[in-house]
PDB file of C-alpha atoms in Angstrom:
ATOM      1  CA  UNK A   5      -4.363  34.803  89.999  1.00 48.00           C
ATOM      2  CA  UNK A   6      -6.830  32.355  91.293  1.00 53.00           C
ATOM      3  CA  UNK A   7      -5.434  28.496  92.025  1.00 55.00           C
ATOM      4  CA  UNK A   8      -6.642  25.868  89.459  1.00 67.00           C
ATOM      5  CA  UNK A   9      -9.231  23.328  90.763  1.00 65.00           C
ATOM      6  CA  UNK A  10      -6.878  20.252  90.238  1.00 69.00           C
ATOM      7  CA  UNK A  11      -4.002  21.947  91.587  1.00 83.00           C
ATOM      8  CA  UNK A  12      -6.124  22.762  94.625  1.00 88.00           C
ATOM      9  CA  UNK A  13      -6.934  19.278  95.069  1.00 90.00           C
ATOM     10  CA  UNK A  14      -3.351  18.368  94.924  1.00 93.00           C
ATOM     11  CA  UNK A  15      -1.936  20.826  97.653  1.00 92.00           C
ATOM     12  CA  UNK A  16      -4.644  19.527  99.954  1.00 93.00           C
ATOM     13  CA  UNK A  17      -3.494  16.135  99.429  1.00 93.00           C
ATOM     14  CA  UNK A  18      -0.260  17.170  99.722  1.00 93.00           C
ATOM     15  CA  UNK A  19      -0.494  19.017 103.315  1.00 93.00           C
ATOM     16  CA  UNK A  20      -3.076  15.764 104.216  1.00 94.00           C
ATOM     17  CA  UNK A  21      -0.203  13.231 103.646  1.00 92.00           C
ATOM     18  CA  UNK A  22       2.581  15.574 105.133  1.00 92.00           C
ATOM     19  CA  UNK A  23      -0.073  15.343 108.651  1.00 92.00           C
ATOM     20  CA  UNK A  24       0.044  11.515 108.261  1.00 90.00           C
ATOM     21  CA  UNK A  25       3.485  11.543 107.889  1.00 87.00           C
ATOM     22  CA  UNK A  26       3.949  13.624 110.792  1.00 87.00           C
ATOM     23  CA  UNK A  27       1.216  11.415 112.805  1.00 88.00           C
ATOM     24  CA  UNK A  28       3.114   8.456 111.960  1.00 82.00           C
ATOM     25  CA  UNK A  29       6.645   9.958 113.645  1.00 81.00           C
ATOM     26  CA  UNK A  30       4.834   9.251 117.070  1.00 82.00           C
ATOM     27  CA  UNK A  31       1.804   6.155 116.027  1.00 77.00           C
ATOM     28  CA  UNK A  32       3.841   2.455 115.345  1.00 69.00           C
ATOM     29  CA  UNK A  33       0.861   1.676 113.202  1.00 69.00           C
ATOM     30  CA  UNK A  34       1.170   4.420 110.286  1.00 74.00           C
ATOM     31  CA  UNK A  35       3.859   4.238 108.216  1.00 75.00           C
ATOM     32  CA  UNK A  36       5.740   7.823 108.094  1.00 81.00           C
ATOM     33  CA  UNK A  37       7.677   7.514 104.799  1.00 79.00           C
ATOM     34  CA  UNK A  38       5.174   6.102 102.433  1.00 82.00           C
ATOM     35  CA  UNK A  39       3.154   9.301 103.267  1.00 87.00           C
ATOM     36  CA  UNK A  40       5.865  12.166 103.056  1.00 88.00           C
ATOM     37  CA  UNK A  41       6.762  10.494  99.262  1.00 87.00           C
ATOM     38  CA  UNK A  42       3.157  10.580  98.640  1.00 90.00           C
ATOM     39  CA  UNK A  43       3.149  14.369  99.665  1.00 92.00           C
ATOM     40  CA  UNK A  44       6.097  14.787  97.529  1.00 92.00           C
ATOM     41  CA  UNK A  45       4.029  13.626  94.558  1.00 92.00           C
ATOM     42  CA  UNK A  46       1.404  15.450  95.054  1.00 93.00           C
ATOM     43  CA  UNK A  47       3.222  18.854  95.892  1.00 93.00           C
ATOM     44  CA  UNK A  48       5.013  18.314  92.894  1.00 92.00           C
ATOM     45  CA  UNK A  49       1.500  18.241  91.136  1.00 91.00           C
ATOM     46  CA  UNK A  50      -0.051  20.852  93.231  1.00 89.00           C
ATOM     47  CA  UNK A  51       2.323  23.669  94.760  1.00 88.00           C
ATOM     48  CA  UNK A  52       6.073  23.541  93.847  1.00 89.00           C
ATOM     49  CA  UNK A  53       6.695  25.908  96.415  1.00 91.00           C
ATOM     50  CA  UNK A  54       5.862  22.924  99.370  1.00 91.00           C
ATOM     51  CA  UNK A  55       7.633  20.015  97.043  1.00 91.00           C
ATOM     52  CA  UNK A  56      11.038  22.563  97.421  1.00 92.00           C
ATOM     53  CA  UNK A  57      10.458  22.885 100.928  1.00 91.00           C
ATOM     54  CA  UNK A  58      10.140  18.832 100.965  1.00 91.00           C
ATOM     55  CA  UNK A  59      12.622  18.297  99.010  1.00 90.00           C
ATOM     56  CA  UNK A  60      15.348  20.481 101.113  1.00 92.00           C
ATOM     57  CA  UNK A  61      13.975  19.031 104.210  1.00 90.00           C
ATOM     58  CA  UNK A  62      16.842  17.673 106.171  1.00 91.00           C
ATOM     59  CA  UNK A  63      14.785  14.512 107.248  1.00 83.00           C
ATOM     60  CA  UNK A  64      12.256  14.148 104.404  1.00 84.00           C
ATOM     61  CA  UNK A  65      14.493  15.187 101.609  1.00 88.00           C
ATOM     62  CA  UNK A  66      17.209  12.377 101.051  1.00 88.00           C
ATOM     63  CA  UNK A  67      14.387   9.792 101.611  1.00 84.00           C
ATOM     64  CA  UNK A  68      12.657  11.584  98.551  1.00 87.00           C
ATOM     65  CA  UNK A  69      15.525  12.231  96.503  1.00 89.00           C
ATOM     66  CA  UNK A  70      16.529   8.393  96.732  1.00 88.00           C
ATOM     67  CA  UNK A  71      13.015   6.942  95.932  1.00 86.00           C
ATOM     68  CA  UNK A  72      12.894   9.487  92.983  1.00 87.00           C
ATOM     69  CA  UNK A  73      16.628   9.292  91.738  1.00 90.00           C
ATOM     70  CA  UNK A  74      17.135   5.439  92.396  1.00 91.00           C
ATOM     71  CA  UNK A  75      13.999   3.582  93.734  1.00 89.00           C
ATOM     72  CA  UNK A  76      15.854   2.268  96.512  1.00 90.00           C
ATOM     73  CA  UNK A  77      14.595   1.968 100.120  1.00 86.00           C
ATOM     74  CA  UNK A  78      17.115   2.043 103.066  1.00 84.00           C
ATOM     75  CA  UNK A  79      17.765  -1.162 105.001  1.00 88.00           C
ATOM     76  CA  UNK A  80      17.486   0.476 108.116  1.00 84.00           C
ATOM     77  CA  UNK A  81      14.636   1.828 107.003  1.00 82.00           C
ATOM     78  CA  UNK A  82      13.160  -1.313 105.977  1.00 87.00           C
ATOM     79  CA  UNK A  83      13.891  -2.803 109.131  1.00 88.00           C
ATOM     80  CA  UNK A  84      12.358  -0.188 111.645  1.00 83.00           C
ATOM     81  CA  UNK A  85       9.102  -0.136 109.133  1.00 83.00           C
ATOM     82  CA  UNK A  86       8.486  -4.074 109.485  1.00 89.00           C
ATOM     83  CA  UNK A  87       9.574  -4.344 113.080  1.00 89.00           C
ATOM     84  CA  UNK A  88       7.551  -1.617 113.653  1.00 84.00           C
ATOM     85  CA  UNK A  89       4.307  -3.246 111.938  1.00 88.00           C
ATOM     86  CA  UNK A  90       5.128  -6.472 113.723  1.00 92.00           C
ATOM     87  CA  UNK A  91       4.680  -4.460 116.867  1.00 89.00           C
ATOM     88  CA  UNK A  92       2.010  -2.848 116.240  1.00 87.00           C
ATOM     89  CA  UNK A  93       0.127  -6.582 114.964  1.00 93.00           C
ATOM     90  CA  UNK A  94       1.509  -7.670 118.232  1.00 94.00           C
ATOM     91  CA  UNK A  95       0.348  -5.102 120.471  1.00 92.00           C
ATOM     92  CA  UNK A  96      -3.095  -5.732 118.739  1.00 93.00           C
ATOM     93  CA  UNK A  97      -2.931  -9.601 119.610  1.00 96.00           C
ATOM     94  CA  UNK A  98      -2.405  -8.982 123.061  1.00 95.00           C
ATOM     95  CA  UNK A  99      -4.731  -6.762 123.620  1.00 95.00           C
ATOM     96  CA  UNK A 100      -7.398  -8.681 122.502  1.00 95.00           C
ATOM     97  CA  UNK A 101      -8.418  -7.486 118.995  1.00 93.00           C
ATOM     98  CA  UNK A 102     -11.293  -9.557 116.770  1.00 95.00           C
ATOM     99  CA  UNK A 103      -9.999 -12.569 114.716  1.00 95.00           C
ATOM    100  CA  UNK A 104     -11.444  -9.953 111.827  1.00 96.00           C
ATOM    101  CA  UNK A 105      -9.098  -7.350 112.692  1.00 94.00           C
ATOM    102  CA  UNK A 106      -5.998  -9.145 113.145  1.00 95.00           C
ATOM    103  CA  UNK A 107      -6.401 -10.874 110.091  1.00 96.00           C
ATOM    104  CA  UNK A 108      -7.574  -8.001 108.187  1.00 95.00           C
ATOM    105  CA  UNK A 109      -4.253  -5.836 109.409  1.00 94.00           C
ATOM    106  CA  UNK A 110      -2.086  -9.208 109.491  1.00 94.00           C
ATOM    107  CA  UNK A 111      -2.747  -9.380 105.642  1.00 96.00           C
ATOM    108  CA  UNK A 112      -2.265  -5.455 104.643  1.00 91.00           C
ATOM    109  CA  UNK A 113       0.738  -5.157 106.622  1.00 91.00           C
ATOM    110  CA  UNK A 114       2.305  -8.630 105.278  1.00 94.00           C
ATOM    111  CA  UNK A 115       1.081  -7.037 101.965  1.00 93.00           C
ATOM    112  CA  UNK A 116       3.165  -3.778 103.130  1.00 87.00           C
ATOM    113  CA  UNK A 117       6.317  -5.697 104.377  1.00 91.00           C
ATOM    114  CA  UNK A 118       6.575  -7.628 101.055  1.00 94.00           C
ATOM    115  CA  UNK A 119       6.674  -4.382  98.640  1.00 90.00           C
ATOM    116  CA  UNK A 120       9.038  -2.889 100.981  1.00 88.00           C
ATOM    117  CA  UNK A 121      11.271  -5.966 101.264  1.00 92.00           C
ATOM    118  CA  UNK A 122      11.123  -6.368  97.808  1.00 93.00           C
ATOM    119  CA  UNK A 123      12.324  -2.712  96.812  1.00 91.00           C
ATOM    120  CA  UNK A 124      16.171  -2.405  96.028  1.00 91.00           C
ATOM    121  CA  UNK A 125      18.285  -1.394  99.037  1.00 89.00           C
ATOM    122  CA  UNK A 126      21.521   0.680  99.123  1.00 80.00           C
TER     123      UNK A 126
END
């Protein structure tokens, strides 16, 4: 049987989030677990087969499982994601990036920073 249209659309953005998520294990600048719970969504939407697989991940799954199950964000994780952003802004400054760009990022990842600090922690 031929894949629906929607659910097509859904495992590509599922497999295109899991590659940003796995971009973001080695680039400071993208986030890594934003994307793998937007995969999850979208798996979940699109092929239940990959969502399983995500979900029994030993990395990606308990990150999953808590956002879905509780809402809650880990502190540590919370604290490698901003550190991480301040980094990267950093890295930018000193390398001589446009006023434009570093206030352009500064703002998106202050916007970032706030939801995550503002998420419940366990």
């Amino acid at each position: 049987m031929a894949a629906q249209p929607g659910k097509t659309g859904f495992r590509i953005l599922a497999y295109l989030s899991i590659a940003l998520a796995a971009i973001g294990v080695v680039l400071p600048l993208l986030p890594t677990t934003p994307f793998v719970l937007l995969a999850a969504f979208f798996a979940s939407k699109g092929s239940p087969a990959f969502a399983s697989w995500l979900e029994g991940h030993p990395s990606f799954g308990p990150a999953i499982r808590n956002w879905r199950q509780k809402r809650v964000i880990p502190v540590t994780a919370k604290i490698l994601a901003c550190s991480m952003m301040l980094l990267s802004w950093g890295l930018m400054f000193f390398m001589g990036a446009s006023g434009i760009v570093l206030a352009i990022s500064g703002v998106f990842l202050a916007g970032v920073a706030s939801y995550l600090l503002t998420r419940p922690s366990f």
